[in-house]
Amino acid sequence: MFFDISLARHRRFRPLTAAALALGLAAASGCSSDSGAGDNTVKVGLVASLSGTYKPVGTDLRAGFELYLKTHGNKLGGRKVELIVADEGDGPPTAVPAATKLVKKDKVDVLTGLVSGGSVAAVMPLINQAKIPFLGSNARPPVKDLEYVWTTSFMSDEPGKAIAPYVKEKVDGPVYAIGPDYQGGYDELRGFTDEFKRIKGKLANPNGKTTWTPFPQTTNFMPYFADIAKTDAKAVYCFYAGKASIDFAKQYAQSDVADLPLYTAFVTEGSVLQAQGNAAKDIYSVLNYAPDLDNAANRKFAADWTAEYDTQPTTYAMSSYDAAGVLDKAIADAAKDGDVTSETINKAIAGLGQIDSPRGAWEFGEKAHSPVQTWYLRQVRPDGNQLANVMVQDLATLGG
């Protein structure tokens, strides 16, 4: 669903030192919380992949949330925060017991995180039963009951939907679609193929459907690249993240299709870019964030992040940082009206309006409780003495 919101134009900048940091906003204080952590303390449970294929993603989710706390006096909405972190692993089998412990034993007021779309779907019954807000900070599939469900990231089909028109315009011929065979892969590729076909684009896949690679066991992509070479593909679109994206990019650069333009979601995002090295050069990606966006919120975030980790910030870290920012505002608003509880925090999230974010201004849409936001085309290019995902242009405003 398309929306128009006022967004500042973006120019490139390079974060340098922590000296460029802006002053943090003073948080409002309020009444005592009903959580088991004591007066004026809010318990936040964060579930993320701290082991397995998506460890790089989960690590950034945790780091983004922790960075916000560190730069805001370890308080949200004026309340002290007890952050309890649990390991999601590779999906539902480990995510569900991790989230269950946080909700039922630790009695958190809010749940955030979750890397896998499958994990989100599996944890939903727990969220609805406990009636606590879930503020997801990575891509999310559609869910039926949205009362307690929000995301500061995006809906899983949006990256492909945002880049499809650009690919159709730039590529003179069929495009080959390939991705991992799990829920996140299905959603990401569906967004691209549905939109691409709608605007009369043609897939190079022999059956006209996406090619799926078994997850997480696929580490050798060369047979798939050999199959692509047998088609009339003029470009490739894919989605991979974590370790799989390193294998995919490195092998692609050595394959028979290395000369075909590669358009992706996530493949070069985060610490994987350093592991990919020169194999990632020139790869295009679509995301809701680029570390060189020039706005006040991003200058602060990127400088804080660079000072802490000496790397470029990622969309994973940014979305989790924003999740903490949303809770900061919501808890402050809830405190103004009375007790700070799971229910009052959830109600306050619904009434927040526009969020000032490193990605640019956004707001929650009513249809999916996901950000209405700008999507960007990036390309891996030299930035100083290292490779970086450099913003090329705005692509679309999506969300709802």
mmCIF file of C-alpha atoms in Angstrom:
data_model
loop_
_atom_site.group_PDB
_atom_site.id
_atom_site.type_symbol
_atom_site.label_atom_id
_atom_site.label_comp_id
_atom_site.label_asym_id
_atom_site.label_seq_id
_atom_site.Cartn_x
_atom_site.Cartn_y
_atom_site.Cartn_z
ATOM 1 C CA MET A 1 0.000 0.000 0.000
ATOM 2 C CA PHE A 2 1.429 3.382 -0.947
ATOM 3 C CA PHE A 3 1.471 6.488 1.249
ATOM 4 C CA ASP A 4 3.014 9.916 0.851
ATOM 5 C CA ILE A 5 4.757 11.512 3.835
ATOM 6 C CA SER A 6 7.079 14.498 4.000
ATOM 7 C CA LEU A 7 10.679 13.322 4.005
ATOM 8 C CA ALA A 8 13.783 15.470 3.897
ATOM 9 C CA ARG A 9 16.053 14.966 0.919
ATOM 10 C CA HIS A 10 19.212 13.087 1.623
ATOM 11 C CA ARG A 11 22.813 13.847 0.775
ATOM 12 C CA ARG A 12 25.851 11.750 1.534
ATOM 13 C CA PHE A 13 27.994 12.213 4.577
ATOM 14 C CA ARG A 14 30.740 10.193 6.194
ATOM 15 C CA PRO A 15 30.611 9.671 9.975
ATOM 16 C CA LEU A 16 33.932 10.618 11.515
ATOM 17 C CA THR A 17 34.216 10.931 15.271
ATOM 18 C CA ALA A 18 32.059 10.983 18.349
ATOM 19 C CA ALA A 19 32.772 14.702 18.627
ATOM 20 C CA ALA A 20 30.040 15.297 16.062
ATOM 21 C CA LEU A 21 27.342 13.892 18.333
ATOM 22 C CA ALA A 22 24.249 15.944 19.049
ATOM 23 C CA LEU A 23 22.872 16.187 22.558
ATOM 24 C CA GLY A 24 20.287 13.504 23.442
ATOM 25 C CA LEU A 25 16.760 14.543 24.244
ATOM 26 C CA ALA A 26 15.829 14.603 27.893
ATOM 27 C CA ALA A 27 13.367 11.824 28.687
ATOM 28 C CA ALA A 28 10.136 12.447 30.546
ATOM 29 C CA SER A 29 9.464 10.789 33.888
ATOM 30 C CA GLY A 30 6.222 9.324 35.142
ATOM 31 C CA CYS A 31 4.441 7.015 37.570
ATOM 32 C CA SER A 32 5.780 3.711 38.819
ATOM 33 C CA SER A 33 5.630 0.646 36.576
ATOM 34 C CA ASP A 34 3.644 -2.494 37.328
ATOM 35 C CA SER A 35 6.552 -4.713 36.176
ATOM 36 C CA GLY A 36 8.265 -7.068 38.599
ATOM 37 C CA ALA A 37 11.544 -5.179 38.290
ATOM 38 C CA GLY A 38 10.703 -2.540 40.896
ATOM 39 C CA ASP A 39 9.370 0.998 40.917
ATOM 40 C CA ASN A 40 10.025 3.074 37.805
ATOM 41 C CA THR A 41 11.702 0.129 36.024
ATOM 42 C CA VAL A 42 10.499 -1.297 32.735
ATOM 43 C CA LYS A 43 11.435 -4.830 31.743
ATOM 44 C CA VAL A 44 12.221 -5.307 28.050
ATOM 45 C CA GLY A 45 12.808 -8.743 26.559
ATOM 46 C CA LEU A 46 14.909 -8.909 23.390
ATOM 47 C CA VAL A 47 15.003 -12.120 21.340
ATOM 48 C CA ALA A 48 17.553 -12.264 18.516
ATOM 49 C CA SER A 49 19.719 -14.793 16.682
ATOM 50 C CA LEU A 50 22.920 -14.805 18.714
ATOM 51 C CA SER A 51 23.960 -18.162 17.263
ATOM 52 C CA GLY A 52 23.436 -19.937 13.947
ATOM 53 C CA THR A 53 23.187 -18.668 10.373
ATOM 54 C CA TYR A 54 21.816 -15.255 11.273
ATOM 55 C CA LYS A 55 24.146 -14.467 14.169
ATOM 56 C CA PRO A 56 25.456 -11.307 12.370
ATOM 57 C CA VAL A 57 21.876 -10.018 12.096
ATOM 58 C CA GLY A 58 20.885 -10.837 15.653
ATOM 59 C CA THR A 59 24.085 -9.377 17.051
ATOM 60 C CA ASP A 60 23.316 -6.066 15.345
ATOM 61 C CA LEU A 61 19.723 -6.080 16.637
ATOM 62 C CA ARG A 62 21.003 -6.403 20.174
ATOM 63 C CA ALA A 63 23.756 -3.825 19.657
ATOM 64 C CA GLY A 64 21.355 -1.259 18.164
ATOM 65 C CA PHE A 65 18.988 -1.451 21.123
ATOM 66 C CA GLU A 66 21.847 -1.366 23.614
ATOM 67 C CA LEU A 67 23.376 1.658 21.869
ATOM 68 C CA TYR A 68 20.167 3.634 22.312
ATOM 69 C CA LEU A 69 20.074 2.754 26.004
ATOM 70 C CA LYS A 70 23.740 3.649 26.486
ATOM 71 C CA THR A 71 23.299 7.045 24.836
ATOM 72 C CA HIS A 72 20.118 7.783 26.806
ATOM 73 C CA GLY A 73 21.238 7.053 30.352
ATOM 74 C CA ASN A 74 19.863 3.480 30.281
ATOM 75 C CA LYS A 75 16.371 4.933 30.500
ATOM 76 C CA LEU A 76 13.286 4.875 28.300
ATOM 77 C CA GLY A 77 10.607 7.462 28.921
ATOM 78 C CA GLY A 78 12.384 8.456 32.114
ATOM 79 C CA ARG A 79 12.185 4.909 33.494
ATOM 80 C CA LYS A 80 15.123 2.677 34.314
ATOM 81 C CA VAL A 81 15.299 -0.292 31.957
ATOM 82 C CA GLU A 82 16.090 -3.906 32.673
ATOM 83 C CA LEU A 83 16.984 -5.467 29.314
ATOM 84 C CA ILE A 84 16.846 -9.262 29.231
ATOM 85 C CA VAL A 85 18.300 -10.882 26.102
ATOM 86 C CA ALA A 86 17.555 -14.380 24.776
ATOM 87 C CA ASP A 87 18.893 -16.366 21.814
ATOM 88 C CA GLU A 88 16.479 -16.964 18.932
ATOM 89 C CA GLY A 89 18.865 -19.345 17.144
ATOM 90 C CA ASP A 90 17.849 -20.259 13.596
ATOM 91 C CA GLY A 91 14.088 -20.038 14.016
ATOM 92 C CA PRO A 92 10.922 -21.223 15.805
ATOM 93 C CA PRO A 93 12.299 -24.325 17.592
ATOM 94 C CA THR A 94 14.583 -22.118 19.683
ATOM 95 C CA ALA A 95 12.733 -18.800 19.390
ATOM 96 C CA VAL A 96 9.515 -19.999 21.027
ATOM 97 C CA PRO A 97 11.066 -21.328 24.256
ATOM 98 C CA ALA A 98 13.310 -18.244 24.458
ATOM 99 C CA ALA A 99 10.339 -15.882 24.150
ATOM 100 C CA THR A 100 8.234 -18.027 26.505
ATOM 101 C CA LYS A 101 10.833 -17.711 29.252
ATOM 102 C CA LEU A 102 10.951 -13.932 28.849
ATOM 103 C CA VAL A 103 7.175 -13.571 28.976
ATOM 104 C CA LYS A 104 6.156 -16.164 31.558
ATOM 105 C CA LYS A 105 9.176 -16.406 33.869
ATOM 106 C CA ASP A 106 10.880 -13.021 33.538
ATOM 107 C CA LYS A 107 7.526 -11.251 33.077
ATOM 108 C CA VAL A 108 8.769 -8.621 30.663
ATOM 109 C CA ASP A 109 6.553 -5.634 29.879
ATOM 110 C CA VAL A 110 7.552 -5.509 26.207
ATOM 111 C CA LEU A 111 9.085 -7.949 23.729
ATOM 112 C CA THR A 112 11.315 -6.831 20.847
ATOM 113 C CA GLY A 113 13.680 -8.281 18.244
ATOM 114 C CA LEU A 114 13.168 -11.544 16.294
ATOM 115 C CA VAL A 115 15.174 -12.032 13.100
ATOM 116 C CA SER A 116 13.118 -14.746 11.396
ATOM 117 C CA GLY A 117 9.640 -14.224 9.977
ATOM 118 C CA GLY A 118 8.881 -17.806 10.960
ATOM 119 C CA SER A 119 9.806 -16.961 14.548
ATOM 120 C CA VAL A 120 7.395 -14.022 14.526
ATOM 121 C CA ALA A 121 4.516 -16.215 13.367
ATOM 122 C CA ALA A 122 5.354 -18.900 15.945
ATOM 123 C CA VAL A 123 5.534 -16.431 18.841
ATOM 124 C CA MET A 124 2.242 -14.675 18.042
ATOM 125 C CA PRO A 125 0.003 -16.939 20.190
ATOM 126 C CA LEU A 126 2.231 -16.177 23.187
ATOM 127 C CA ILE A 127 2.029 -12.422 22.555
ATOM 128 C CA ASN A 128 -1.744 -12.419 22.196
ATOM 129 C CA GLN A 129 -2.235 -14.567 25.294
ATOM 130 C CA ALA A 130 0.031 -12.409 27.446
ATOM 131 C CA LYS A 131 -1.315 -9.157 25.946
ATOM 132 C CA ILE A 132 2.061 -7.457 25.816
ATOM 133 C CA PRO A 133 3.332 -5.323 22.934
ATOM 134 C CA PHE A 134 5.715 -6.992 20.496
ATOM 135 C CA LEU A 135 7.897 -4.421 18.760
ATOM 136 C CA GLY A 136 9.639 -6.383 16.013
ATOM 137 C CA SER A 137 12.905 -4.967 14.694
ATOM 138 C CA ASN A 138 13.440 -7.084 11.581
ATOM 139 C CA ALA A 139 11.377 -7.963 8.522
ATOM 140 C CA ARG A 140 7.952 -9.361 9.381
ATOM 141 C CA PRO A 141 5.349 -11.420 7.503
ATOM 142 C CA PRO A 142 1.638 -10.525 7.678
ATOM 143 C CA VAL A 143 -0.154 -11.590 10.871
ATOM 144 C CA LYS A 144 -3.901 -11.779 11.448
ATOM 145 C CA ASP A 145 -4.214 -10.111 14.836
ATOM 146 C CA LEU A 146 -2.304 -6.821 14.997
ATOM 147 C CA GLU A 147 -3.522 -5.529 18.354
ATOM 148 C CA TYR A 148 -0.178 -6.011 20.096
ATOM 149 C CA VAL A 149 2.084 -6.316 17.045
ATOM 150 C CA TRP A 150 4.312 -3.591 15.598
ATOM 151 C CA THR A 151 7.487 -3.489 13.562
ATOM 152 C CA THR A 152 10.118 -0.783 13.222
ATOM 153 C CA SER A 153 11.610 -2.587 10.225
ATOM 154 C CA PHE A 154 9.275 -3.468 7.329
ATOM 155 C CA MET A 155 7.007 -6.087 5.838
ATOM 156 C CA SER A 156 9.041 -8.859 4.217
ATOM 157 C CA ASP A 157 7.732 -8.350 0.681
ATOM 158 C CA GLU A 158 8.541 -4.625 0.497
ATOM 159 C CA PRO A 159 12.221 -4.653 -0.587
ATOM 160 C CA GLY A 160 11.464 -6.622 -3.752
ATOM 161 C CA LYS A 161 8.387 -4.546 -4.446
ATOM 162 C CA ALA A 162 10.413 -1.337 -4.118
ATOM 163 C CA ILE A 163 13.216 -2.325 -6.497
ATOM 164 C CA ALA A 164 11.230 -4.204 -9.170
ATOM 165 C CA PRO A 165 10.330 -1.091 -11.251
ATOM 166 C CA TYR A 166 13.976 0.041 -11.254
ATOM 167 C CA VAL A 167 15.170 -3.382 -12.409
ATOM 168 C CA LYS A 168 12.510 -3.462 -15.134
ATOM 169 C CA GLU A 169 13.686 -0.054 -16.377
ATOM 170 C CA LYS A 170 17.418 -0.822 -16.301
ATOM 171 C CA VAL A 171 17.570 -4.430 -17.498
ATOM 172 C CA ASP A 172 16.906 -5.132 -21.148
ATOM 173 C CA GLY A 173 15.611 -8.675 -20.884
ATOM 174 C CA PRO A 174 14.554 -11.432 -18.464
ATOM 175 C CA VAL A 175 15.670 -11.534 -14.824
ATOM 176 C CA TYR A 176 16.443 -14.715 -12.880
ATOM 177 C CA ALA A 177 14.968 -14.916 -9.345
ATOM 178 C CA ILE A 178 16.569 -17.101 -6.660
ATOM 179 C CA GLY A 179 16.284 -17.332 -2.868
ATOM 180 C CA PRO A 180 16.214 -19.608 0.218
ATOM 181 C CA ASP A 181 13.260 -21.919 0.836
ATOM 182 C CA TYR A 182 11.857 -20.615 4.107
ATOM 183 C CA GLN A 183 9.241 -18.034 5.064
ATOM 184 C CA GLY A 184 11.481 -14.983 4.832
ATOM 185 C CA GLY A 185 12.764 -16.057 1.429
ATOM 186 C CA TYR A 186 9.247 -16.728 0.143
ATOM 187 C CA ASP A 187 8.078 -13.271 1.259
ATOM 188 C CA GLU A 188 11.123 -11.367 -0.051
ATOM 189 C CA LEU A 189 11.070 -13.003 -3.483
ATOM 190 C CA ARG A 190 7.278 -12.807 -3.793
ATOM 191 C CA GLY A 191 7.468 -9.052 -3.373
ATOM 192 C CA PHE A 192 9.836 -8.805 -6.325
ATOM 193 C CA THR A 193 8.277 -11.376 -8.670
ATOM 194 C CA ASP A 194 4.682 -10.237 -8.138
ATOM 195 C CA GLU A 195 5.541 -6.592 -8.803
ATOM 196 C CA PHE A 196 7.913 -7.450 -11.658
ATOM 197 C CA LYS A 197 5.254 -9.500 -13.429
ATOM 198 C CA ARG A 198 2.618 -6.816 -12.754
ATOM 199 C CA ILE A 199 4.695 -4.277 -14.669
ATOM 200 C CA LYS A 200 5.227 -6.768 -17.531
ATOM 201 C CA GLY A 201 8.685 -7.964 -16.562
ATOM 202 C CA LYS A 202 9.716 -11.499 -17.509
ATOM 203 C CA LEU A 203 11.495 -14.031 -15.325
ATOM 204 C CA ALA A 204 14.344 -16.021 -16.893
ATOM 205 C CA ASN A 205 13.627 -19.061 -14.710
ATOM 206 C CA PRO A 206 12.589 -21.934 -17.037
ATOM 207 C CA ASN A 207 9.216 -22.421 -15.328
ATOM 208 C CA GLY A 208 8.667 -18.721 -14.759
ATOM 209 C CA LYS A 209 8.908 -19.228 -10.990
ATOM 210 C CA THR A 210 11.571 -18.471 -8.380
ATOM 211 C CA THR A 211 14.299 -21.069 -7.870
ATOM 212 C CA TRP A 212 14.548 -22.093 -4.207
ATOM 213 C CA THR A 213 17.744 -23.221 -2.482
ATOM 214 C CA PRO A 214 17.439 -25.506 0.581
ATOM 215 C CA PHE A 215 18.000 -23.590 3.840
ATOM 216 C CA PRO A 216 20.237 -23.642 5.822
ATOM 217 C CA GLN A 217 22.160 -26.501 4.237
ATOM 218 C CA THR A 218 22.972 -24.851 0.888
ATOM 219 C CA THR A 219 26.570 -23.631 0.924
ATOM 220 C CA ASN A 220 27.528 -24.468 -2.677
ATOM 221 C CA PHE A 221 25.669 -22.218 -5.107
ATOM 222 C CA MET A 222 27.777 -23.072 -8.166
ATOM 223 C CA PRO A 223 25.283 -25.612 -9.592
ATOM 224 C CA TYR A 224 22.572 -22.934 -9.421
ATOM 225 C CA PHE A 225 24.793 -20.406 -11.184
ATOM 226 C CA ALA A 226 25.487 -22.986 -13.891
ATOM 227 C CA ASP A 227 21.736 -23.344 -14.394
ATOM 228 C CA ILE A 228 21.335 -19.563 -14.636
ATOM 229 C CA ALA A 229 24.038 -19.455 -17.316
ATOM 230 C CA LYS A 230 21.927 -21.793 -19.473
ATOM 231 C CA THR A 231 19.048 -19.291 -19.545
ATOM 232 C CA ASP A 232 18.662 -15.972 -21.340
ATOM 233 C CA ALA A 233 18.899 -14.028 -18.052
ATOM 234 C CA LYS A 234 20.224 -10.479 -18.344
ATOM 235 C CA ALA A 235 20.347 -9.945 -14.554
ATOM 236 C CA VAL A 236 19.736 -11.774 -11.268
ATOM 237 C CA TYR A 237 17.582 -10.824 -8.273
ATOM 238 C CA CYS A 238 18.032 -12.608 -4.950
ATOM 239 C CA PHE A 239 17.633 -12.399 -1.191
ATOM 240 C CA TYR A 240 20.141 -13.908 1.223
ATOM 241 C CA ALA A 241 21.470 -12.796 4.608
ATOM 242 C CA GLY A 242 23.990 -13.923 7.202
ATOM 243 C CA LYS A 243 26.513 -16.595 6.274
ATOM 244 C CA ALA A 244 24.530 -17.635 3.180
ATOM 245 C CA SER A 245 25.047 -14.182 1.695
ATOM 246 C CA ILE A 246 28.825 -14.508 2.043
ATOM 247 C CA ASP A 247 28.839 -17.844 0.196
ATOM 248 C CA PHE A 248 26.485 -16.517 -2.471
ATOM 249 C CA ALA A 249 28.429 -13.332 -3.227
ATOM 250 C CA LYS A 250 31.866 -14.938 -3.255
ATOM 251 C CA GLN A 251 30.788 -17.770 -5.515
ATOM 252 C CA TYR A 252 28.793 -15.485 -7.800
ATOM 253 C CA ALA A 253 31.944 -13.468 -8.508
ATOM 254 C CA GLN A 254 33.712 -16.685 -9.601
ATOM 255 C CA SER A 255 30.837 -18.137 -11.615
ATOM 256 C CA ASP A 256 29.840 -18.152 -15.277
ATOM 257 C CA VAL A 257 27.259 -15.445 -14.547
ATOM 258 C CA ALA A 258 29.618 -13.030 -12.813
ATOM 259 C CA ASP A 259 29.092 -10.489 -15.610
ATOM 260 C CA LEU A 260 25.322 -10.330 -15.009
ATOM 261 C CA PRO A 261 24.170 -7.401 -12.826
ATOM 262 C CA LEU A 262 23.177 -8.645 -9.362
ATOM 263 C CA TYR A 263 20.255 -6.926 -7.601
ATOM 264 C CA THR A 264 19.617 -7.989 -4.030
ATOM 265 C CA ALA A 265 17.971 -7.455 -0.695
ATOM 266 C CA PHE A 266 20.396 -7.757 2.248
ATOM 267 C CA VAL A 267 23.200 -9.692 0.520
ATOM 268 C CA THR A 268 25.824 -7.020 1.273
ATOM 269 C CA GLU A 269 24.345 -5.648 4.499
ATOM 270 C CA GLY A 270 26.364 -5.596 7.683
ATOM 271 C CA SER A 271 29.560 -7.364 8.671
ATOM 272 C CA VAL A 272 29.151 -9.807 5.786
ATOM 273 C CA LEU A 273 30.419 -7.071 3.440
ATOM 274 C CA GLN A 274 33.882 -7.231 4.958
ATOM 275 C CA ALA A 275 33.873 -11.030 4.628
ATOM 276 C CA GLN A 276 32.778 -10.803 0.976
ATOM 277 C CA GLY A 277 35.573 -8.389 0.088
ATOM 278 C CA ASN A 278 36.001 -7.451 -3.567
ATOM 279 C CA ALA A 279 33.457 -10.097 -4.586
ATOM 280 C CA ALA A 280 30.760 -7.667 -3.408
ATOM 281 C CA LYS A 281 31.931 -4.744 -5.522
ATOM 282 C CA ASP A 282 29.181 -3.197 -7.697
ATOM 283 C CA ILE A 283 26.369 -5.341 -6.215
ATOM 284 C CA TYR A 284 23.100 -3.394 -5.995
ATOM 285 C CA SER A 285 20.839 -3.684 -2.961
ATOM 286 C CA VAL A 286 17.521 -2.262 -1.838
ATOM 287 C CA LEU A 287 16.943 -1.291 1.778
ATOM 288 C CA ASN A 288 15.200 1.215 4.023
ATOM 289 C CA TYR A 289 18.523 2.587 5.259
ATOM 290 C CA ALA A 290 21.985 3.584 4.081
ATOM 291 C CA PRO A 291 24.729 4.650 6.492
ATOM 292 C CA ASP A 292 25.524 7.787 4.467
ATOM 293 C CA LEU A 293 22.056 9.375 4.665
ATOM 294 C CA ASP A 294 22.452 13.004 5.654
ATOM 295 C CA ASN A 295 19.965 13.943 8.344
ATOM 296 C CA ALA A 296 20.422 14.971 11.961
ATOM 297 C CA ALA A 297 19.167 11.693 13.454
ATOM 298 C CA ASN A 298 21.519 9.647 11.280
ATOM 299 C CA ARG A 299 24.501 11.882 11.955
ATOM 300 C CA LYS A 300 24.043 11.215 15.675
ATOM 301 C CA PHE A 301 23.310 7.501 15.261
ATOM 302 C CA ALA A 302 26.148 6.845 12.813
ATOM 303 C CA ALA A 303 28.664 8.787 14.897
ATOM 304 C CA ASP A 304 27.612 6.974 18.088
ATOM 305 C CA TRP A 305 27.764 3.605 16.331
ATOM 306 C CA THR A 306 31.133 4.279 14.692
ATOM 307 C CA ALA A 307 32.610 5.447 17.987
ATOM 308 C CA GLU A 308 31.383 2.263 19.694
ATOM 309 C CA TYR A 309 32.108 -0.369 17.029
ATOM 310 C CA ASP A 310 34.418 1.241 14.427
ATOM 311 C CA THR A 311 32.203 -0.079 11.615
ATOM 312 C CA GLN A 312 29.351 1.304 9.550
ATOM 313 C CA PRO A 313 25.879 0.952 11.056
ATOM 314 C CA THR A 314 23.380 -1.435 9.467
ATOM 315 C CA THR A 315 19.644 -1.497 8.877
ATOM 316 C CA TYR A 316 19.393 -4.200 11.559
ATOM 317 C CA ALA A 317 21.029 -1.973 14.157
ATOM 318 C CA MET A 318 19.054 1.062 12.997
ATOM 319 C CA SER A 319 15.678 -0.697 13.246
ATOM 320 C CA SER A 320 16.434 -1.942 16.750
ATOM 321 C CA TYR A 321 17.728 1.512 17.739
ATOM 322 C CA ASP A 322 14.407 2.873 16.473
ATOM 323 C CA ALA A 323 12.528 0.244 18.490
ATOM 324 C CA ALA A 324 14.158 1.646 21.612
ATOM 325 C CA GLY A 325 13.310 5.171 20.421
ATOM 326 C CA VAL A 326 9.668 4.221 19.919
ATOM 327 C CA LEU A 327 9.528 2.763 23.428
ATOM 328 C CA ASP A 328 11.215 5.891 24.802
ATOM 329 C CA LYS A 329 8.400 8.072 23.445
ATOM 330 C CA ALA A 330 5.614 5.586 24.207
ATOM 331 C CA ILE A 331 6.641 5.005 27.818
ATOM 332 C CA ALA A 332 6.912 8.748 28.400
ATOM 333 C CA ASP A 333 3.427 9.243 26.938
ATOM 334 C CA ALA A 334 1.986 6.378 28.992
ATOM 335 C CA ALA A 335 3.481 7.864 32.162
ATOM 336 C CA LYS A 336 1.733 11.185 31.517
ATOM 337 C CA ASP A 337 -1.629 9.430 31.561
ATOM 338 C CA GLY A 338 -1.068 7.195 34.598
ATOM 339 C CA ASP A 339 0.484 3.795 35.224
ATOM 340 C CA VAL A 340 3.076 2.385 32.828
ATOM 341 C CA THR A 341 1.945 -1.127 31.950
ATOM 342 C CA SER A 342 2.086 -3.367 28.900
ATOM 343 C CA GLU A 343 -1.405 -2.214 27.957
ATOM 344 C CA THR A 344 -0.697 1.510 28.339
ATOM 345 C CA ILE A 345 2.600 1.223 26.448
ATOM 346 C CA ASN A 346 0.823 -0.543 23.603
ATOM 347 C CA LYS A 347 -1.875 2.138 23.491
ATOM 348 C CA ALA A 348 0.783 4.855 23.475
ATOM 349 C CA ILE A 349 2.634 3.245 20.542
ATOM 350 C CA ALA A 350 -0.583 3.458 18.529
ATOM 351 C CA GLY A 351 -0.752 7.213 19.056
ATOM 352 C CA LEU A 352 2.866 8.208 18.427
ATOM 353 C CA GLY A 353 2.620 9.751 14.956
ATOM 354 C CA GLN A 354 5.826 10.594 13.079
ATOM 355 C CA ILE A 355 9.151 9.137 14.226
ATOM 356 C CA ASP A 356 12.409 11.028 13.688
ATOM 357 C CA SER A 357 14.757 8.276 12.510
ATOM 358 C CA PRO A 358 18.227 7.770 11.005
ATOM 359 C CA ARG A 359 16.470 6.410 7.894
ATOM 360 C CA GLY A 360 14.378 9.585 7.549
ATOM 361 C CA ALA A 361 10.975 10.389 9.039
ATOM 362 C CA TRP A 362 8.417 7.567 9.197
ATOM 363 C CA GLU A 363 5.191 6.618 10.938
ATOM 364 C CA PHE A 364 3.280 3.433 11.692
ATOM 365 C CA GLY A 365 0.596 2.605 9.139
ATOM 366 C CA GLU A 366 -2.796 1.409 10.328
ATOM 367 C CA LYS A 367 -3.092 -1.564 7.971
ATOM 368 C CA ALA A 368 -0.022 -3.539 9.040
ATOM 369 C CA HIS A 369 1.472 -1.544 11.942
ATOM 370 C CA SER A 370 4.641 -1.222 9.881
ATOM 371 C CA PRO A 371 6.621 1.893 8.894
ATOM 372 C CA VAL A 372 5.523 4.089 6.007
ATOM 373 C CA GLN A 373 9.013 4.851 4.773
ATOM 374 C CA THR A 374 11.383 5.545 1.887
ATOM 375 C CA TRP A 375 13.302 2.738 0.186
ATOM 376 C CA TYR A 376 16.793 3.340 -1.189
ATOM 377 C CA LEU A 377 18.933 1.877 -3.950
ATOM 378 C CA ARG A 378 22.507 1.304 -2.775
ATOM 379 C CA GLN A 379 25.585 -0.029 -4.557
ATOM 380 C CA VAL A 380 28.808 -1.438 -3.124
ATOM 381 C CA ARG A 381 31.477 1.091 -4.031
ATOM 382 C CA PRO A 382 34.843 2.204 -2.613
ATOM 383 C CA ASP A 383 34.411 4.701 0.220
ATOM 384 C CA GLY A 384 37.853 5.820 1.289
ATOM 385 C CA ASN A 385 39.956 2.698 1.752
ATOM 386 C CA GLN A 386 37.052 0.304 2.195
ATOM 387 C CA LEU A 387 33.941 -0.880 0.385
ATOM 388 C CA ALA A 388 30.570 0.450 1.509
ATOM 389 C CA ASN A 389 26.877 0.329 0.593
ATOM 390 C CA VAL A 390 26.615 3.786 -0.950
ATOM 391 C CA MET A 391 23.174 5.351 -1.436
ATOM 392 C CA VAL A 392 22.404 5.866 -5.148
ATOM 393 C CA GLN A 393 18.813 7.141 -5.177
ATOM 394 C CA ASP A 394 15.371 6.972 -3.591
ATOM 395 C CA LEU A 395 13.221 4.189 -5.050
ATOM 396 C CA ALA A 396 9.746 4.332 -3.507
ATOM 397 C CA THR A 397 7.701 5.109 -0.408
ATOM 398 C CA LEU A 398 5.959 1.984 0.849
ATOM 399 C CA GLY A 399 4.366 0.716 4.045
ATOM 400 C CA GLY A 400 1.153 0.638 5.965
#
